[in-house]
CSV table of C-alpha atoms and ligand atoms in Angstrom, one decimal:
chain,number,residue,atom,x,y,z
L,1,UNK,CA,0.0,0.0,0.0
L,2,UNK,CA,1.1,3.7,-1.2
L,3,UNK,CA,0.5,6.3,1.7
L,4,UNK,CA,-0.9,8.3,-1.5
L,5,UNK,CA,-3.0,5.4,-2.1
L,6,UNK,CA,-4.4,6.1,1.1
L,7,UNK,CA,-7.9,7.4,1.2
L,8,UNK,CA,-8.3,10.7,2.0
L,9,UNK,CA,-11.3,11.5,4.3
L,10,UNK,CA,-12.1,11.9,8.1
L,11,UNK,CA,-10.7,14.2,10.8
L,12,UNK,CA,-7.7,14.0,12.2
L,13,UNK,CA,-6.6,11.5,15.1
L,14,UNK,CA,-4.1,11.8,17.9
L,15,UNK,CA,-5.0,12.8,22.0
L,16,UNK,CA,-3.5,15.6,23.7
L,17,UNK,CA,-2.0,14.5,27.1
L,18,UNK,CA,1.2,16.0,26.5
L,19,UNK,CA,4.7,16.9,28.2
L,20,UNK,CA,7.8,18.0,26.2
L,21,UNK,CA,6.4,18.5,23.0
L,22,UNK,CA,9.0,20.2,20.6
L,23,UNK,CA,7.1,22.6,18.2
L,24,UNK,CA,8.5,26.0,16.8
L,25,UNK,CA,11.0,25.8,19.5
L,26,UNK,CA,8.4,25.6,22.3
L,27,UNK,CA,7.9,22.8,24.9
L,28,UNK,CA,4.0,22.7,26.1
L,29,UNK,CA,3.1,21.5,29.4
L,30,UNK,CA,-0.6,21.1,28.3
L,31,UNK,CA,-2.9,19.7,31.4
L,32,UNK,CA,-4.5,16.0,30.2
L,33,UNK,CA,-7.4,15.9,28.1
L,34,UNK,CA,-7.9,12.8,26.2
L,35,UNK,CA,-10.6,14.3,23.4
L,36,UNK,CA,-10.0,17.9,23.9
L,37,UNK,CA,-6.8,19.3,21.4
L,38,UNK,CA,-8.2,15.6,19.4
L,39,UNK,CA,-7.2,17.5,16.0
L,40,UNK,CA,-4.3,19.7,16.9
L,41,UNK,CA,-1.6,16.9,17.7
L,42,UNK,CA,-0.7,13.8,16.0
L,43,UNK,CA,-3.2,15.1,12.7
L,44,UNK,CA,-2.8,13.4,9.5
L,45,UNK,CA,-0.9,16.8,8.3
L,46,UNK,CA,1.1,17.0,11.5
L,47,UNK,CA,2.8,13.9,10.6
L,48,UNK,CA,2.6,14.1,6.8
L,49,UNK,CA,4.7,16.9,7.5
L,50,UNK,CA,6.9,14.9,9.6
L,51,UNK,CA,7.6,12.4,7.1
L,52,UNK,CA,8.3,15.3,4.6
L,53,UNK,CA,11.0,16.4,6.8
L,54,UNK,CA,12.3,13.6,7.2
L,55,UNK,CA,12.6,12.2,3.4
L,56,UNK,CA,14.0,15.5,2.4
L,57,UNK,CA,16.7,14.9,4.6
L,58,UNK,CA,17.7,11.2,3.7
L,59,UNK,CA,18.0,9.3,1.0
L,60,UNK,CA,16.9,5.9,2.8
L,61,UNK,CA,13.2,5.0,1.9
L,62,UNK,CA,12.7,2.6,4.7
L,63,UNK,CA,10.3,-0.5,4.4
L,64,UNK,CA,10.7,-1.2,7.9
L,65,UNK,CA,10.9,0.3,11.2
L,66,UNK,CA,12.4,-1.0,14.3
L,67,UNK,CA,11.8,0.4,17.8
L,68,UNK,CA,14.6,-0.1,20.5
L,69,UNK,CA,13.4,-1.0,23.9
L,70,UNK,CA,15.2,-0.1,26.9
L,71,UNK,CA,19.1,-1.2,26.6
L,72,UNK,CA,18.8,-2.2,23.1
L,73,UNK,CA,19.9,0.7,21.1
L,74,UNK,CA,22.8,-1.3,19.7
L,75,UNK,CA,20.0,-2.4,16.9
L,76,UNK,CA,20.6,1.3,15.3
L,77,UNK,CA,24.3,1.1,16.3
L,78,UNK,CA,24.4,-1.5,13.5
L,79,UNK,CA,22.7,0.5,10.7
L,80,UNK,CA,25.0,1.8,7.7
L,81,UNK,CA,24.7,4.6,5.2
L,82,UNK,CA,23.0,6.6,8.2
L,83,UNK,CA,21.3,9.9,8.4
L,84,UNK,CA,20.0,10.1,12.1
L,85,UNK,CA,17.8,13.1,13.4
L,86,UNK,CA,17.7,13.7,17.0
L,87,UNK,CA,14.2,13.6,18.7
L,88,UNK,CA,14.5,17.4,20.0
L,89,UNK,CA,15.4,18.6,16.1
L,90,UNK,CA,12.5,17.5,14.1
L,91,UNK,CA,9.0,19.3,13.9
L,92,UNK,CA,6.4,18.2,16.9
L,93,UNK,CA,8.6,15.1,17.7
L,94,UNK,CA,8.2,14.2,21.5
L,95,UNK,CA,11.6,14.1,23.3
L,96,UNK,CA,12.9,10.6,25.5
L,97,UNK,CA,13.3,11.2,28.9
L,98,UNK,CA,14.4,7.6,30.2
L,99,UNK,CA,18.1,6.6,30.2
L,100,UNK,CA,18.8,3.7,27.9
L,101,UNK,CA,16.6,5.8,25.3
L,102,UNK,CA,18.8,7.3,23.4
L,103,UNK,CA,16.5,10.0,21.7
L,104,UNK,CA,17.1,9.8,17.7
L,105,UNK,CA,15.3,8.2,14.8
L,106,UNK,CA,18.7,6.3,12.8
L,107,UNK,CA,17.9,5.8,8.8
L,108,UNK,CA,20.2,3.6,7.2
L,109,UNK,CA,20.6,0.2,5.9
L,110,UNK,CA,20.4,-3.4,8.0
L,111,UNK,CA,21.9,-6.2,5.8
L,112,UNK,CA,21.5,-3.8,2.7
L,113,UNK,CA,17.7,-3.9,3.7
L,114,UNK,CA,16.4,0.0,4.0
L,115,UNK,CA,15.1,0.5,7.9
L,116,UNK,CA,14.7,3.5,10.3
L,117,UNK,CA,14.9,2.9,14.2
L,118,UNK,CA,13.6,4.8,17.0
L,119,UNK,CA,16.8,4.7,19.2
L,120,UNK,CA,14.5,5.5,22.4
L,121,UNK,CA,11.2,5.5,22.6
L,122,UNK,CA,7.8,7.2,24.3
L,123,UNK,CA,6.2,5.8,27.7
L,124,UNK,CA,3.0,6.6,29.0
L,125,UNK,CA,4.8,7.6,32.3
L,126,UNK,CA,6.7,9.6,30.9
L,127,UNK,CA,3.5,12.1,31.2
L,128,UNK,CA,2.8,11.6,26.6
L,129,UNK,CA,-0.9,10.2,25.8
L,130,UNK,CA,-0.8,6.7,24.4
L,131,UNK,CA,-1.2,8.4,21.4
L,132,UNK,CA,1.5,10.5,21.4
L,133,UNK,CA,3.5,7.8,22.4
L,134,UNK,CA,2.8,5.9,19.1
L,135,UNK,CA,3.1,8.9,16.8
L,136,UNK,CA,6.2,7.7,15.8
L,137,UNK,CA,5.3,4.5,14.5
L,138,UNK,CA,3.0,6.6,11.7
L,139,UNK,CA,5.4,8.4,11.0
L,140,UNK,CA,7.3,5.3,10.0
L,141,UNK,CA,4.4,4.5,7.9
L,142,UNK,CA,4.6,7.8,5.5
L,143,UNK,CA,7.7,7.6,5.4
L,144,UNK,CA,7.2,3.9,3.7
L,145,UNK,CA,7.6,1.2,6.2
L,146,UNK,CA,4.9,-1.1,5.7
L,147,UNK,CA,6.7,-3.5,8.7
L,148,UNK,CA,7.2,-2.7,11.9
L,149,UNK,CA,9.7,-4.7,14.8
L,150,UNK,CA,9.2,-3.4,18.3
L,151,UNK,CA,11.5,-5.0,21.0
L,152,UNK,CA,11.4,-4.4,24.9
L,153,UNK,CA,12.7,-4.9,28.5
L,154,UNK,CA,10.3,-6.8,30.2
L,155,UNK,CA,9.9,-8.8,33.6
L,156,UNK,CA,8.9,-12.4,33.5
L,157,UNK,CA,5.5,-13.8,34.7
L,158,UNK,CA,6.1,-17.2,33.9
L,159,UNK,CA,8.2,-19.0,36.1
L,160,UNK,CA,9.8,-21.1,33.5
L,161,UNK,CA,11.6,-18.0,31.8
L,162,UNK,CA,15.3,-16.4,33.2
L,163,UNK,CA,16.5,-12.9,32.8
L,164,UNK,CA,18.5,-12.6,29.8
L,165,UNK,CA,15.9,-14.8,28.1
L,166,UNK,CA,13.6,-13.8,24.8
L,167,UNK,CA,10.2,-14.0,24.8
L,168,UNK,CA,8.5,-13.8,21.1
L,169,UNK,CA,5.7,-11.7,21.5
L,170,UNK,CA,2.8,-14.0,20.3
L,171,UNK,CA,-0.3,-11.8,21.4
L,172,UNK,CA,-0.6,-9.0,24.2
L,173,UNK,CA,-3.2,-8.1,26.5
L,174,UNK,CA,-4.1,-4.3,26.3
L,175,UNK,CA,-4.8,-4.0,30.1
L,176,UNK,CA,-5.1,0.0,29.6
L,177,UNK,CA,-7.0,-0.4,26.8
L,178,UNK,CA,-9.4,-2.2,29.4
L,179,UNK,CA,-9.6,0.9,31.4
L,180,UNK,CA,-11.0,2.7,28.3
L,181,UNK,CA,-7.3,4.5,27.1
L,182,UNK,CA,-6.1,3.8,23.3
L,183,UNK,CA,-3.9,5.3,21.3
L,184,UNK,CA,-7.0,4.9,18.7
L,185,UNK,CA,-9.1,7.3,21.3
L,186,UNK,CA,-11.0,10.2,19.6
L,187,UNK,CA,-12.3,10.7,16.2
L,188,UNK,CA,-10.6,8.3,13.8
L,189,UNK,CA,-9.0,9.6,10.4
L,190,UNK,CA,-10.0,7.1,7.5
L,191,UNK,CA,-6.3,8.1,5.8
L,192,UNK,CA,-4.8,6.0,8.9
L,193,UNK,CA,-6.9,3.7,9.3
L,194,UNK,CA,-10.3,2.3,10.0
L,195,UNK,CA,-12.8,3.2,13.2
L,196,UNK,CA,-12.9,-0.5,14.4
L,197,UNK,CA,-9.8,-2.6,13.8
L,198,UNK,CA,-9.5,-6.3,14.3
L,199,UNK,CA,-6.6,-7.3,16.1
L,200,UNK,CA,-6.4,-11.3,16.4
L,201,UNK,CA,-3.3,-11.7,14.3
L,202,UNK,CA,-1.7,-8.3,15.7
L,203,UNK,CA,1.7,-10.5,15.3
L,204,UNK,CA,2.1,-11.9,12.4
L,205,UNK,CA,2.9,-15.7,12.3
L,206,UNK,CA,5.9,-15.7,9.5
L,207,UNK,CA,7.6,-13.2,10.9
L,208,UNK,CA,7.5,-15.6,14.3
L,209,UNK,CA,8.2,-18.4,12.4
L,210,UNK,CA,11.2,-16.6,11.1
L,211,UNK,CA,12.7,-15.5,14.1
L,212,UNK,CA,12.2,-19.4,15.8
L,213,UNK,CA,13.9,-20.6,12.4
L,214,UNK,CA,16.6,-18.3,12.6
L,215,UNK,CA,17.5,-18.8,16.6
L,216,UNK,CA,17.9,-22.2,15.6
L,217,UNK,CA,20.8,-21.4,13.6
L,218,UNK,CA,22.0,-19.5,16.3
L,219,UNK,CA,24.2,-21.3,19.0
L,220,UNK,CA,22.7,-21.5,22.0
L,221,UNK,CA,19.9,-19.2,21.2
L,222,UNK,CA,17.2,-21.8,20.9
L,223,UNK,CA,17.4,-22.2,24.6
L,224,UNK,CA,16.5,-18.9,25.8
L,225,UNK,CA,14.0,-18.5,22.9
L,226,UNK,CA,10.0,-18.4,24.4
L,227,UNK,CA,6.8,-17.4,22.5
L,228,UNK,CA,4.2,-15.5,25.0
L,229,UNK,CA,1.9,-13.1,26.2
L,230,UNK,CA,3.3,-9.3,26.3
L,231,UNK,CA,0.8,-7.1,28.8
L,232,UNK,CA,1.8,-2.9,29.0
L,233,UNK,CA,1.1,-1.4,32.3
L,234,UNK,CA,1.2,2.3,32.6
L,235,UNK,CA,4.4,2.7,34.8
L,236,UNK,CA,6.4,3.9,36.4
L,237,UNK,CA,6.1,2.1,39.5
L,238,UNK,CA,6.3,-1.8,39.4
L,239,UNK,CA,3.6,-4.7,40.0
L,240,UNK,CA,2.6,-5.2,43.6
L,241,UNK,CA,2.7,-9.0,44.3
L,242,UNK,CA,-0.9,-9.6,43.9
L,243,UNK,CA,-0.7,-7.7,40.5
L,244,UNK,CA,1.9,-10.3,39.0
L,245,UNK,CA,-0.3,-12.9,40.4
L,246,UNK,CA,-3.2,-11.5,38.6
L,247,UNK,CA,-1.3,-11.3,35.3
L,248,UNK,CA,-0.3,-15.0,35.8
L,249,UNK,CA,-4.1,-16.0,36.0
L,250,UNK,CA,-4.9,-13.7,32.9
L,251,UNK,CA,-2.2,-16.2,30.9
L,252,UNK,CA,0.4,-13.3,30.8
L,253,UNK,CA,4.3,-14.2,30.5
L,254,UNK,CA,5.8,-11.0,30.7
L,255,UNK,CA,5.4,-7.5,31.9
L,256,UNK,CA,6.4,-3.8,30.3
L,257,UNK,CA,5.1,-0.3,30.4
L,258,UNK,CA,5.4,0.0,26.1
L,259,UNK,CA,4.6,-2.1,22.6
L,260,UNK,CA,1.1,-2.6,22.8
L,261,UNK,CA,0.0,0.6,21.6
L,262,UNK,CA,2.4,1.0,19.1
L,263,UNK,CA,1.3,-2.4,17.6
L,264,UNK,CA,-2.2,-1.3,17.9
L,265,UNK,CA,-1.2,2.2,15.7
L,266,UNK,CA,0.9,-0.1,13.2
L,267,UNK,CA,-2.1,-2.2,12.9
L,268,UNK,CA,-4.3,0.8,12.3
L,269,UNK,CA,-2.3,1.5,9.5
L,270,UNK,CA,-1.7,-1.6,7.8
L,271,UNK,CA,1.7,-2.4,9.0
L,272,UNK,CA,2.9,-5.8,9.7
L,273,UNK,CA,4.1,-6.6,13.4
L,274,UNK,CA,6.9,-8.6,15.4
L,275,UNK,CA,7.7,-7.9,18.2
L,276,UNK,CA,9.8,-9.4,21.4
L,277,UNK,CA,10.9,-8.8,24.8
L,278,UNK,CA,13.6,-9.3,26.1
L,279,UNK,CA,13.7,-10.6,29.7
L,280,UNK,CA,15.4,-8.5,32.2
L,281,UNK,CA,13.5,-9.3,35.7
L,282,UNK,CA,11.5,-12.1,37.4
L,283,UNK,CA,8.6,-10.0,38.6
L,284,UNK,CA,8.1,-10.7,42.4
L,285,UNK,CA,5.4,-13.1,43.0
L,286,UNK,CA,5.4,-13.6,46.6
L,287,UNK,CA,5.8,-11.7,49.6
L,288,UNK,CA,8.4,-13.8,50.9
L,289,UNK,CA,11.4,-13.0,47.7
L,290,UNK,CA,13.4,-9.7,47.7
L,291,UNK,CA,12.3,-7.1,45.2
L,292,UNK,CA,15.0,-6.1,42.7
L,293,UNK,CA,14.0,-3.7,40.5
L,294,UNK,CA,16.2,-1.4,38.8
L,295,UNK,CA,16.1,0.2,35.2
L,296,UNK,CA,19.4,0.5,35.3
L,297,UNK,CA,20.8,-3.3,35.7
L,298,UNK,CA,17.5,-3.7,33.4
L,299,UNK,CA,19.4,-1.6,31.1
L,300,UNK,CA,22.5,-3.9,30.8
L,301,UNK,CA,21.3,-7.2,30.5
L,302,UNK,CA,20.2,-5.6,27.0
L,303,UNK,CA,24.0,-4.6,26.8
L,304,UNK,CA,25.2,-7.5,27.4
L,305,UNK,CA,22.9,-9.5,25.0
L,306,UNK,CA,23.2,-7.5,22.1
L,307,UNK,CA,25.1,-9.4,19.7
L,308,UNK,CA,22.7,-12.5,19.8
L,309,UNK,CA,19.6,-9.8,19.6
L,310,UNK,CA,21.4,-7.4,16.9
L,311,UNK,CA,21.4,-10.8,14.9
L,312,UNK,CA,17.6,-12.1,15.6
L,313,UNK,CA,16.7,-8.6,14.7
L,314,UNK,CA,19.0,-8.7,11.4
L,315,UNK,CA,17.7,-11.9,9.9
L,316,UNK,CA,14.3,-11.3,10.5
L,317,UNK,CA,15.0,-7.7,8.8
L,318,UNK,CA,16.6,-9.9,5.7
L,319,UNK,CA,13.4,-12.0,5.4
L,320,UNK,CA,11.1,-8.8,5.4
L,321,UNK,CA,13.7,-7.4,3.0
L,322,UNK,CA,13.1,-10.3,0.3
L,323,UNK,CA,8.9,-10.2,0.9
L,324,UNK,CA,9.8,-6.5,-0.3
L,325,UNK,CA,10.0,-5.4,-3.6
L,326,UNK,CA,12.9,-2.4,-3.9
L,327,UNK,CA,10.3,-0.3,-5.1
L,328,UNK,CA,10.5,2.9,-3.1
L,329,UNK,CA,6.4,2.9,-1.2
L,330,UNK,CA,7.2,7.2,0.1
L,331,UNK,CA,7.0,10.2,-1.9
Z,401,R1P,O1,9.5,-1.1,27.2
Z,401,R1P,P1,10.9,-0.5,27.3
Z,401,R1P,O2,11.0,0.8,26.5
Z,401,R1P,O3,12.0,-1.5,26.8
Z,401,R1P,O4,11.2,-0.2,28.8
Z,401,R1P,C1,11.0,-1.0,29.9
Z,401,R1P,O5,11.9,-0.7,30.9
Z,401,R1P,C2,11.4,0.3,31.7
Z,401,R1P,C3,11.4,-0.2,33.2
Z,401,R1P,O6,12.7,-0.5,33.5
Z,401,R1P,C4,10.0,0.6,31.3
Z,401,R1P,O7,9.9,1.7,30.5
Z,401,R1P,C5,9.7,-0.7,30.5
Z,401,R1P,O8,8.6,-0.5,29.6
């Protein structure tokens, strides 16, 4: 699908919830709102004209975008031919605010396959609406990516996984999206996407069938390889124990505070989805076992992982690469 093949009708989407919003050189500090300010941020021209900025600027015409979870920025590190914008220099881009998120979008080229990455990403907790949050990922759509690979930090549920392990996302529960938030909230705009969007194959099954084909060519990745159930919290603070117990009995595997709304925006707009987590923490499930938390040590098991998830990510980039014609999809 052409973004100009995209049918043009309907007002504009995005929720105003905002903190650090670059525009014009001002930061707003707007009070939330959900609905209010619906078609003043995150519009269908607001990010056209992203994506213009963007592809004047490179010559990269990306078909897929990868978002870096906490402690794995070493997937942009890996990019060649790269033109990278930081966050705080491109028109009405939000800017990161967690360490481990580095705060730039990297063009460039993974394996000779054309892909942008979102070196740091947007948490709700971080005080940006859901929506705002997942901007990005249509911005990634103008500018051509019709795939989209999300990875994460995330604590284990399931007592059968270790930190340092991977988890294949195979479906997520959208536990906010229970308590009525959605980065779909508000009046929809047709050019993104429909109203009412169906999201039982959210993941797509190839793309995990590549990745489980691929870590068994990968010494001693097969063993830390496990297919599960993502859930996003809102953050910052972590699960009580009877929380994680509740996530065991809603079939959860692992815990983080991002992904499932970008995957719900990339479905909205017709991208394909893979997307893992990387273990980083056994979430505390009884009163009786010490509590340690820390973003930071959460932060270096990615470090200290990245070669084997640098080369996951790479050959699942490859097979999206040869499913893609080289045809340029952006303007
Ligand atoms: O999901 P990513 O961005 O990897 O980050 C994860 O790590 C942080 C907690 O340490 C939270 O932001 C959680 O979502």
């Amino acid at each position: 699908m052409n973004v100009n093949e995209v049918s043009v009708n309907g007002s504009a989407n995005g929720v105003s919830c905002e903190s650090g919003t670059k525009s014009a050189g001002k930061r707003s500090n707007g009070l939330c709102n959900p609905v209010k300010d619906n078609s003043s941020y995150g519009s269908y021209e607001m990010v056209e004209e992203i994506a213009t900025y963007l592809l004047e600027r490179t010559r990269i015409r990306p078909r897929c975008g990868i978002i870096c979870g906490s402690g794995l920025g070493c997937l942009a590190d890996q990019l060649t031919d790269v033109d990278s914008f930081d966050y705080d220099a491109i028109p009405h881009f939000p800017v990161s605010t967690v360490a481990g998120h580095r705060g730039r979008l990297v063009f460039g080229r993974l394996g000779g396959v054309p892909v942008v990455c979102m070196q740091g990403r947007f948490h709700y907790y971080e005080g940006y609406s859901l929506a705002k949050c997942s901007m990005p990922v249509r911005v990634m759509r103008l500018v051509g990516c019709t795939h989209l690979i999300a990875t994460n930090a995330a604590g284990a549920i399931n007592s059968r996984f270790r930190v340092g392990d991977i988890m294949l996302i195979r479906d997520h529960v959208n536990l906010m999206g229970f308590a009525g938030n959605c980065p779909l909230l508000g009046p929809n705009d047709d050019r993104f996407g429909p109203r009412f969007l169906g999201m039982a194959k959210a993941y797509e099954p190839a793309l995990l069938a590549v990745a489980k084909g691929a870590a068994r060519q990968m010494p001693g990745m097969d063993d830390l390889l496990h297919e599960g159930v993502y859930c996003c919290v809102g953050g910052p603070n972590f699960e009580t124990v009877a929380e994680g117990r509740l996530m065991a009995l809603l079939g959860v595997d692992a815990i983080g505070m991002s992904t499932v709304h970008e995957i719900i925006t990339a479905r909205h707009c017709g991208m394909t989805c893979f997307a893992f987590s990387l273990i980083t923490n056994m979430c505390t499930m009884s009163y009786d076992e010490e509590e340690e938390h820390c973003h930071e040590t959460f932060v270096d098991v990615g470090r200290q992982l990245e070669g084997r998830i640098c080369e996951l990510v790479a050959r699942v980039v490859a097979s999206i690469g040869e499913s893609c014609s080289e045809t340029p999809l952006a303007k």
